[in-house]
CSV table of C-alpha atoms and ligand atoms in Angstrom, one decimal:
chain,number,residue,atom,x,y,z
A,1,MET,CA,-11.3,13.7,-22.0
A,2,LEU,CA,-13.6,12.2,-19.8
A,3,ASP,CA,-17.8,13.2,-19.9
A,4,ILE,CA,-18.3,13.2,-16.7
A,5,LYS,CA,-22.3,13.3,-15.5
A,6,ILE,CA,-22.6,15.0,-12.3
A,7,GLU,CA,-25.8,14.2,-10.0
A,8,LYS,CA,-25.3,16.1,-6.8
A,9,THR,CA,-26.9,14.9,-3.1
A,10,LYS,CA,-30.1,16.4,-2.3
A,11,ASN,CA,-29.4,15.7,1.2
A,12,PRO,CA,-25.8,16.5,2.1
A,13,LYS,CA,-24.1,15.4,5.3
A,14,LYS,CA,-23.1,17.5,8.2
A,15,LYS,CA,-19.2,17.9,8.3
A,16,PRO,CA,-17.6,17.1,10.9
A,17,GLY,CA,-16.3,20.3,13.0
A,18,GLU,CA,-13.0,22.0,13.1
A,19,ASN,CA,-11.3,20.7,15.8
A,20,GLU,CA,-13.1,17.4,16.2
A,21,GLU,CA,-10.7,14.6,16.3
A,22,ILE,CA,-11.8,12.2,13.2
A,23,GLU,CA,-10.2,8.7,13.3
A,24,PHE,CA,-8.5,8.2,10.0
A,25,GLY,CA,-10.6,7.4,7.3
A,26,THR,CA,-13.7,6.9,9.1
A,27,ILE,CA,-16.0,9.7,7.5
A,28,PHE,CA,-16.4,10.0,3.9
A,29,THR,CA,-17.9,12.8,2.0
A,30,ASP,CA,-21.0,13.5,-0.1
A,31,HIS,CA,-19.9,12.1,-3.4
A,32,MET,CA,-18.3,9.9,-5.1
A,33,PHE,CA,-16.8,9.1,-8.8
A,34,ILE,CA,-17.9,5.6,-10.4
A,35,MET,CA,-16.7,4.3,-13.9
A,36,ASP,CA,-17.3,1.2,-15.1
A,37,TYR,CA,-15.4,-1.0,-17.3
A,38,GLU,CA,-16.8,-3.9,-19.5
A,39,LYS,CA,-14.8,-6.3,-22.0
A,40,GLY,CA,-15.0,-4.8,-25.4
A,41,LYS,CA,-16.3,-1.3,-24.6
A,42,GLY,CA,-13.4,0.0,-22.1
A,43,TRP,CA,-14.0,2.2,-19.4
A,44,ILE,CA,-17.6,3.9,-20.0
A,45,ASN,CA,-20.2,5.8,-17.6
A,46,PRO,CA,-18.0,8.2,-16.1
A,47,ARG,CA,-20.2,9.9,-12.7
A,48,ILE,CA,-20.3,11.8,-9.7
A,49,GLU,CA,-23.1,10.8,-7.8
A,50,GLU,CA,-24.2,10.6,-4.1
A,51,TYR,CA,-21.7,8.5,-1.4
A,52,LYS,CA,-23.5,5.6,-1.1
A,53,ASP,CA,-23.4,1.7,-0.7
A,54,LEU,CA,-22.6,-0.4,-3.7
A,55,VAL,CA,-25.2,-3.0,-5.8
A,56,ILE,CA,-22.5,-6.1,-6.9
A,57,SER,CA,-22.9,-9.7,-7.5
A,58,PRO,CA,-22.0,-11.9,-4.1
A,59,ALA,CA,-19.9,-13.5,-7.1
A,60,ALA,CA,-17.8,-10.5,-8.0
A,61,MET,CA,-14.4,-12.1,-8.5
A,62,VAL,CA,-13.0,-9.3,-6.4
A,63,PHE,CA,-14.4,-11.2,-3.3
A,64,HIS,CA,-12.7,-14.4,-4.2
A,65,TYR,CA,-9.6,-13.9,-6.1
A,66,GLY,CA,-8.3,-10.5,-4.6
A,67,GLN,CA,-8.1,-8.5,-8.0
A,68,THR,CA,-8.2,-4.9,-7.1
A,69,MET,CA,-6.0,-2.1,-6.7
A,70,PHE,CA,-6.0,1.1,-4.8
A,71,GLU,CA,-3.7,4.6,-4.6
A,72,GLY,CA,-3.7,7.0,-1.7
A,73,MET,CA,-3.4,10.7,-2.3
A,74,LYS,CA,-4.3,13.9,-0.3
A,75,ALA,CA,-6.1,17.4,-1.5
A,76,TYR,CA,-5.2,20.4,0.7
A,77,LYS,CA,-6.1,24.0,1.1
A,78,THR,CA,-3.7,26.5,1.0
A,79,ASP,CA,-3.6,29.6,3.0
A,80,GLU,CA,-4.7,31.7,-0.3
A,81,GLY,CA,-7.7,29.2,-0.2
A,82,LYS,CA,-7.0,27.5,-3.3
A,83,THR,CA,-7.6,23.6,-3.7
A,84,VAL,CA,-4.0,21.6,-4.7
A,85,LEU,CA,-3.1,17.9,-4.8
A,86,PHE,CA,0.4,16.8,-4.3
A,87,ARG,CA,2.3,15.2,-7.3
A,88,PRO,CA,-0.9,13.3,-8.6
A,89,ASP,CA,1.3,12.2,-11.4
A,90,LYS,CA,3.2,10.0,-9.0
A,91,ASN,CA,0.1,8.0,-8.0
A,92,ILE,CA,-1.7,7.7,-11.2
A,93,GLU,CA,1.8,6.4,-12.6
A,94,ARG,CA,1.8,3.6,-9.5
A,95,ALA,CA,-1.9,3.2,-10.0
A,96,ASN,CA,-1.4,1.9,-13.6
A,97,ASN,CA,1.7,0.2,-12.8
A,98,SER,CA,-0.4,-1.8,-10.1
A,99,ASN,CA,-2.4,-2.4,-12.9
A,100,ARG,CA,-0.9,-4.2,-15.0
A,101,ARG,CA,0.9,-6.4,-12.6
A,102,LEU,CA,-3.0,-7.2,-11.5
A,103,CYS,CA,-4.3,-7.6,-15.1
A,104,ILE,CA,-6.8,-4.9,-14.6
A,105,PRO,CA,-7.1,-2.4,-17.4
A,106,THR,CA,-5.1,0.5,-17.3
A,107,ILE,CA,-6.9,4.3,-17.0
A,108,PRO,CA,-5.5,6.7,-19.4
A,109,ASN,CA,-3.4,9.3,-17.0
A,110,GLU,CA,-5.3,12.5,-18.0
A,111,ASP,CA,-8.8,10.4,-16.9
A,112,PHE,CA,-7.3,9.5,-14.2
A,113,LEU,CA,-6.2,12.9,-12.8
A,114,GLN,CA,-9.3,14.6,-14.3
A,115,ALA,CA,-11.8,12.0,-12.5
A,116,VAL,CA,-9.4,13.1,-9.1
A,117,LYS,CA,-10.1,16.3,-9.7
A,118,GLU,CA,-13.7,16.6,-10.6
A,119,ILE,CA,-14.5,15.0,-7.3
A,120,VAL,CA,-12.1,16.8,-5.1
A,121,LYS,CA,-13.9,20.2,-6.7
A,122,VAL,CA,-17.5,18.8,-6.1
A,123,ASP,CA,-16.7,18.1,-1.9
A,124,GLU,CA,-13.8,20.6,-1.8
A,125,ASP,CA,-16.0,22.2,1.1
A,126,TRP,CA,-14.9,18.6,3.2
A,127,ILE,CA,-10.9,19.8,3.1
A,128,PRO,CA,-10.2,20.7,7.0
A,129,ARG,CA,-8.0,23.4,7.3
A,130,LYS,CA,-6.8,22.3,10.7
A,131,LYS,CA,-3.2,21.7,11.0
A,132,GLY,CA,-1.8,18.6,10.0
A,133,SER,CA,-5.4,17.6,8.3
A,134,ALA,CA,-6.4,16.9,4.9
A,135,LEU,CA,-8.8,15.5,2.4
A,136,TYR,CA,-8.1,11.7,2.0
A,137,ILE,CA,-8.5,10.6,-1.8
A,138,ARG,CA,-9.1,6.8,-2.2
A,139,PRO,CA,-9.1,5.5,-5.8
A,140,TYR,CA,-9.6,1.9,-6.4
A,141,ILE,CA,-10.8,-0.3,-8.3
A,142,ILE,CA,-12.7,-3.9,-7.8
A,143,ALA,CA,-13.3,-6.8,-10.0
A,144,THR,CA,-17.0,-7.3,-10.6
A,145,GLU,CA,-17.4,-10.1,-13.3
A,146,PRO,CA,-19.9,-12.5,-11.5
A,147,ALA,CA,-17.6,-15.6,-11.9
A,148,LEU,CA,-15.6,-18.3,-10.1
A,149,HIS,CA,-13.0,-19.2,-12.8
A,150,VAL,CA,-9.6,-18.0,-11.8
A,151,ASN,CA,-8.8,-15.3,-14.8
A,152,PRO,CA,-8.7,-11.7,-14.9
A,153,SER,CA,-12.4,-10.1,-14.8
A,154,SER,CA,-14.3,-8.9,-17.6
A,155,GLN,CA,-15.9,-6.2,-15.6
A,156,TYR,CA,-14.3,-3.5,-13.4
A,157,LYS,CA,-15.6,-0.4,-11.5
A,158,PHE,CA,-13.0,2.6,-10.7
A,159,ILE,CA,-14.2,4.4,-7.5
A,160,ILE,CA,-13.0,7.2,-6.1
A,161,ILE,CA,-14.3,8.1,-2.5
A,162,LEU,CA,-13.0,11.1,0.0
A,163,SER,CA,-12.5,11.2,3.4
A,164,PRO,CA,-11.3,14.2,5.8
A,165,VAL,CA,-8.4,12.9,7.9
A,166,GLY,CA,-6.2,14.4,10.4
A,167,ALA,CA,-3.2,12.2,11.6
A,168,TYR,CA,-2.9,8.8,10.8
A,169,TYR,CA,-1.7,7.3,14.0
A,170,LYS,CA,-3.3,8.4,17.6
A,171,GLU,CA,0.5,9.6,18.4
A,172,GLY,CA,0.5,12.3,15.8
A,173,LEU,CA,3.6,13.5,15.4
A,174,ASN,CA,5.3,12.3,18.7
A,175,PRO,CA,7.3,9.1,17.8
A,176,VAL,CA,5.6,5.5,17.5
A,177,LYS,CA,6.8,2.3,18.6
A,178,ILE,CA,7.7,0.0,15.7
A,179,TRP,CA,8.0,-4.0,15.9
A,180,VAL,CA,10.5,-5.9,13.8
A,181,GLU,CA,8.8,-8.9,12.3
A,182,ASP,CA,11.1,-12.0,11.9
A,183,GLU,CA,8.7,-14.9,11.4
A,184,TYR,CA,6.3,-13.7,8.7
A,185,VAL,CA,6.7,-11.8,5.8
A,186,ARG,CA,4.5,-9.4,3.8
A,187,ALA,CA,5.9,-9.9,0.0
A,188,VAL,CA,8.5,-11.7,-1.7
A,189,ARG,CA,10.6,-10.5,-4.5
A,190,GLY,CA,8.8,-11.4,-7.9
A,191,GLY,CA,5.1,-11.0,-5.9
A,192,ILE,CA,3.0,-8.4,-5.8
A,193,GLY,CA,4.9,-6.5,-3.2
A,194,GLU,CA,5.4,-3.4,-5.2
A,195,ALA,CA,1.7,-3.1,-6.1
A,196,LYS,CA,-0.6,-1.0,-4.1
A,197,THR,CA,-3.5,-4.1,-3.6
A,198,GLY,CA,-5.5,-5.4,-0.9
A,199,GLY,CA,-3.7,-8.8,-0.8
A,200,ASN,CA,-0.6,-7.3,0.8
A,201,TYR,CA,-2.4,-5.7,3.5
A,202,ALA,CA,-4.2,-8.8,3.9
A,203,ALA,CA,-0.9,-10.6,4.4
A,204,SER,CA,0.1,-7.7,7.4
A,205,LEU,CA,-2.9,-8.3,9.6
A,206,TYR,CA,-1.7,-11.4,11.3
A,207,SER,CA,1.5,-9.6,12.3
A,208,GLN,CA,0.2,-6.5,13.0
A,209,GLU,CA,-2.4,-7.7,15.5
A,210,LYS,CA,0.4,-9.5,17.5
A,211,ALA,CA,2.4,-5.9,17.6
A,212,HIS,CA,-0.6,-4.6,18.9
A,213,GLU,CA,-1.1,-6.8,21.7
A,214,ALA,CA,2.3,-6.3,22.7
A,215,GLY,CA,1.9,-2.7,22.6
A,216,TYR,CA,3.6,-1.6,18.9
A,217,SER,CA,2.2,0.5,16.5
A,218,GLN,CA,3.7,-1.4,13.3
A,219,VAL,CA,5.3,-4.3,11.9
A,220,LEU,CA,8.8,-3.5,10.3
A,221,TRP,CA,8.8,-6.2,7.6
A,222,LEU,CA,12.0,-8.1,6.8
A,223,ASP,CA,13.0,-9.4,3.1
A,224,GLY,CA,10.9,-12.5,2.3
A,225,ILE,CA,13.8,-14.5,1.2
A,226,GLU,CA,16.8,-14.1,3.7
A,227,HIS,CA,14.4,-12.5,6.8
A,228,LYS,CA,17.8,-10.3,6.7
A,229,TYR,CA,17.2,-6.9,4.9
A,230,ILE,CA,14.8,-4.2,5.9
A,231,GLU,CA,12.1,-3.7,3.3
A,232,GLU,CA,9.0,-1.5,4.9
A,233,VAL,CA,6.5,-0.4,7.4
A,234,GLY,CA,2.9,-1.9,7.2
A,235,ALA,CA,1.3,1.8,6.3
A,236,MET,CA,5.2,3.7,4.9
A,237,ASN,CA,8.8,3.3,3.8
A,238,ILE,CA,11.0,3.7,6.3
A,239,PHE,CA,14.5,6.0,6.6
A,240,PHE,CA,17.3,5.7,9.2
A,241,LYS,CA,19.7,8.5,10.0
A,242,ILE,CA,23.4,6.7,10.5
A,243,ASN,CA,26.1,8.8,11.1
A,244,GLY,CA,24.7,11.7,9.4
A,245,LYS,CA,23.6,10.1,6.0
A,246,VAL,CA,20.2,9.0,5.3
A,247,VAL,CA,19.4,5.4,4.4
A,248,THR,CA,16.4,3.9,3.3
A,249,PRO,CA,15.8,0.1,1.5
A,250,MET,CA,16.3,0.3,-2.4
A,251,LEU,CA,13.2,-0.4,-4.4
A,252,ASN,CA,13.7,-4.3,-5.3
A,253,GLY,CA,10.1,-5.4,-6.8
A,254,SER,CA,8.5,-6.0,-3.0
A,255,ILE,CA,8.3,-2.2,-1.3
A,256,LEU,CA,5.9,-0.2,-2.4
A,257,PRO,CA,7.3,2.8,-4.3
A,258,GLY,CA,6.1,5.6,-2.1
A,259,VAL,CA,5.6,9.3,-3.4
A,260,THR,CA,6.4,10.6,0.0
A,261,ARG,CA,9.7,8.5,0.2
A,262,ASN,CA,10.7,9.5,-3.2
A,263,SER,CA,9.8,13.4,-1.9
A,264,VAL,CA,11.8,12.5,1.2
A,265,ILE,CA,14.7,11.7,-1.0
A,266,GLU,CA,14.3,14.9,-3.1
A,267,VAL,CA,14.3,16.9,-0.4
A,268,CYS,CA,17.1,15.5,1.4
A,269,LYS,CA,19.2,15.9,-1.4
A,270,SER,CA,18.2,19.4,-1.7
A,271,TRP,CA,19.8,20.2,1.6
A,272,GLY,CA,23.1,18.3,0.9
A,273,TYR,CA,22.3,14.9,2.8
A,274,THR,CA,24.1,11.9,1.4
A,275,VAL,CA,20.8,9.6,0.6
A,276,GLU,CA,21.9,6.1,0.2
A,277,GLU,CA,19.1,3.8,-1.6
A,278,ARG,CA,20.4,0.3,-0.8
A,279,ARG,CA,20.4,-2.7,0.8
A,280,VAL,CA,19.8,-2.5,4.7
A,281,SER,CA,20.0,-5.5,7.2
A,282,ALA,CA,18.4,-5.7,10.2
A,283,GLU,CA,21.8,-6.5,11.4
A,284,GLU,CA,23.3,-3.1,10.6
A,285,ILE,CA,20.4,-1.3,12.3
A,286,TYR,CA,20.7,-3.4,15.3
A,287,LYS,CA,24.7,-2.6,15.5
A,288,ALA,CA,24.0,1.2,14.7
A,289,ALA,CA,21.4,1.5,17.5
A,290,LYS,CA,23.8,-0.4,20.0
A,291,ASP,CA,27.1,2.0,19.0
A,292,GLY,CA,25.2,5.3,19.2
A,293,SER,CA,25.3,5.9,15.5
A,294,LEU,CA,21.6,5.5,14.8
A,295,GLU,CA,20.6,9.3,15.2
A,296,GLU,CA,16.9,8.9,13.5
A,297,VAL,CA,14.7,6.4,12.4
A,298,PHE,CA,11.0,7.8,10.7
A,299,GLY,CA,8.5,6.4,8.3
A,300,SER,CA,6.9,8.4,5.2
A,301,GLY,CA,3.6,8.0,3.5
A,302,THR,CA,0.8,9.6,2.2
A,303,ALA,CA,-1.4,8.9,5.2
A,304,ALA,CA,1.6,8.9,7.5
A,305,VAL,CA,3.2,12.0,6.1
A,306,ILE,CA,6.6,11.7,8.4
A,307,SER,CA,6.4,9.5,11.6
A,308,PRO,CA,9.3,9.6,13.5
A,309,VAL,CA,9.8,5.8,15.4
A,310,GLY,CA,10.8,6.2,18.9
A,311,THR,CA,11.7,2.6,19.9
A,312,LEU,CA,12.3,-0.7,17.7
A,313,LYS,CA,11.8,-4.1,18.6
A,314,PHE,CA,14.2,-6.5,17.4
A,315,GLU,CA,13.7,-9.9,18.4
A,316,ASP,CA,14.1,-9.5,22.4
A,317,GLU,CA,16.1,-6.0,22.5
A,318,VAL,CA,14.2,-3.2,22.5
A,319,PHE,CA,15.8,0.1,21.5
A,320,GLU,CA,15.2,3.7,21.7
A,321,ILE,CA,16.0,5.9,19.2
A,322,ASN,CA,16.9,9.6,19.9
A,323,ASN,CA,15.6,9.5,23.3
A,324,ASN,CA,12.1,8.8,21.8
A,325,GLN,CA,12.0,12.4,20.8
A,326,ILE,CA,11.1,13.7,17.5
A,327,GLY,CA,14.6,14.3,15.2
A,328,GLU,CA,15.5,17.3,13.2
A,329,VAL,CA,15.3,16.0,10.4
A,330,SER,CA,12.0,14.4,10.8
A,331,GLN,CA,10.5,17.5,12.2
A,332,LYS,CA,12.4,19.4,8.9
A,333,LEU,CA,11.0,17.3,6.4
A,334,TYR,CA,7.5,16.9,8.0
A,335,ASP,CA,7.6,21.0,8.1
A,336,THR,CA,8.7,21.4,4.7
A,337,ILE,CA,6.4,19.1,2.8
A,338,THR,CA,3.7,19.3,4.6
A,339,GLY,CA,4.6,23.5,3.9
A,340,ILE,CA,4.8,22.6,0.5
A,341,GLN,CA,1.4,21.2,0.6
A,342,THR,CA,-0.4,24.0,2.1
A,343,GLY,CA,1.2,26.6,0.2
A,344,LYS,CA,3.5,27.8,3.4
A,345,VAL,CA,6.8,26.7,2.0
A,346,GLU,CA,7.9,27.7,-1.9
A,347,ASP,CA,7.4,24.7,-4.1
A,348,LYS,CA,10.8,24.8,-5.5
A,349,PHE,CA,10.2,21.3,-6.9
A,350,ASN,CA,6.6,21.9,-8.7
A,351,TRP,CA,4.9,19.5,-7.3
A,352,ILE,CA,2.0,21.2,-6.7
A,353,VAL,CA,-1.3,20.7,-9.0
A,354,GLU,CA,-4.4,23.3,-8.4
A,355,VAL,CA,-7.5,21.6,-8.5
A,356,LYS,CA,-9.7,24.5,-10.8
B,1,COI,C1,-1.6,5.9,2.2
B,1,COI,O1,-0.5,6.0,2.8
B,1,COI,O2,-2.1,6.5,1.5
B,1,COI,C2,-1.8,4.2,2.3
B,1,COI,O3,-2.3,4.1,1.0
B,1,COI,C3,-1.7,3.4,3.5
B,1,COI,C4,-2.9,3.2,4.2
B,1,COI,C5,-2.7,1.5,4.3
B,1,COI,C6,-3.4,4.2,5.2
């Protein structure tokens, strides 16, 4: 159990209005959680203080070698006014897997959860109530030892910041356009693709810019060895509905094990769908798009929730999926998952954790 020192700000900021359109992740709440790590002492000095700039050495190892990890979670207000989290255990388990892969000291699961709950409690008035909105939680760790040698840092900071958000894409729940990247890759097997760490996102930017310039929202990555098998999209995992079955790339070490991905699989199975987690080639999707058996495509993620895909570009061919309309399963998944998160749909899976 952490002994968290709480010092509240004397200058609370103005909160965004309920109907204000906020660009994803651009507004931050009044407070943040910080805890330091020092070799020999472990994680020390947990505290909640005013959200403010950090003072860090310009030699801090994170700036040079990218030793860092992050998570993405959300807090919601239910209709009854309760503050809840969605499957925080899954994020915490993944955070510590990322930590192990990046030689960052792990944080005991119960301390991580306590820190998330405490900071959310302090800033719970910032949780937006509008449909489709939530308080995005961004826990992250950075290596802070001032040194230029390449080895694991002996000092770290674990920080949690909060940001009221609406939809991740400007399209909202309307279908997005996705570009299948056949030249560059995001991750390779044996690399750090399954860890949630900055480097994977930095590796995605060049292709994403190329896709944006061509009018596409995101890039769909193929595997790094054969450039044949579908992996994931920039900010989400990907699902296909083919001939009534729900198909998604299996976790192979280079794909992020998404919490929403896992939830989609559980919900679809509970509805009686056959869900296949397996290798999915771009060729298979290309053929299914041509012969009409590709019924729906959608992405899943904490930020993106469920995001229908209306257009897929494979090399020189562009396919429209489901007449560029939100598919039936995509809509039902969105309603069910956001419904569970906001207390409108019964939580049969026991995924909700109350913050009190
Ligand atoms: C999330 O969905 O929480 C993510 O971390 C994706 C992020 C790149 C916005």
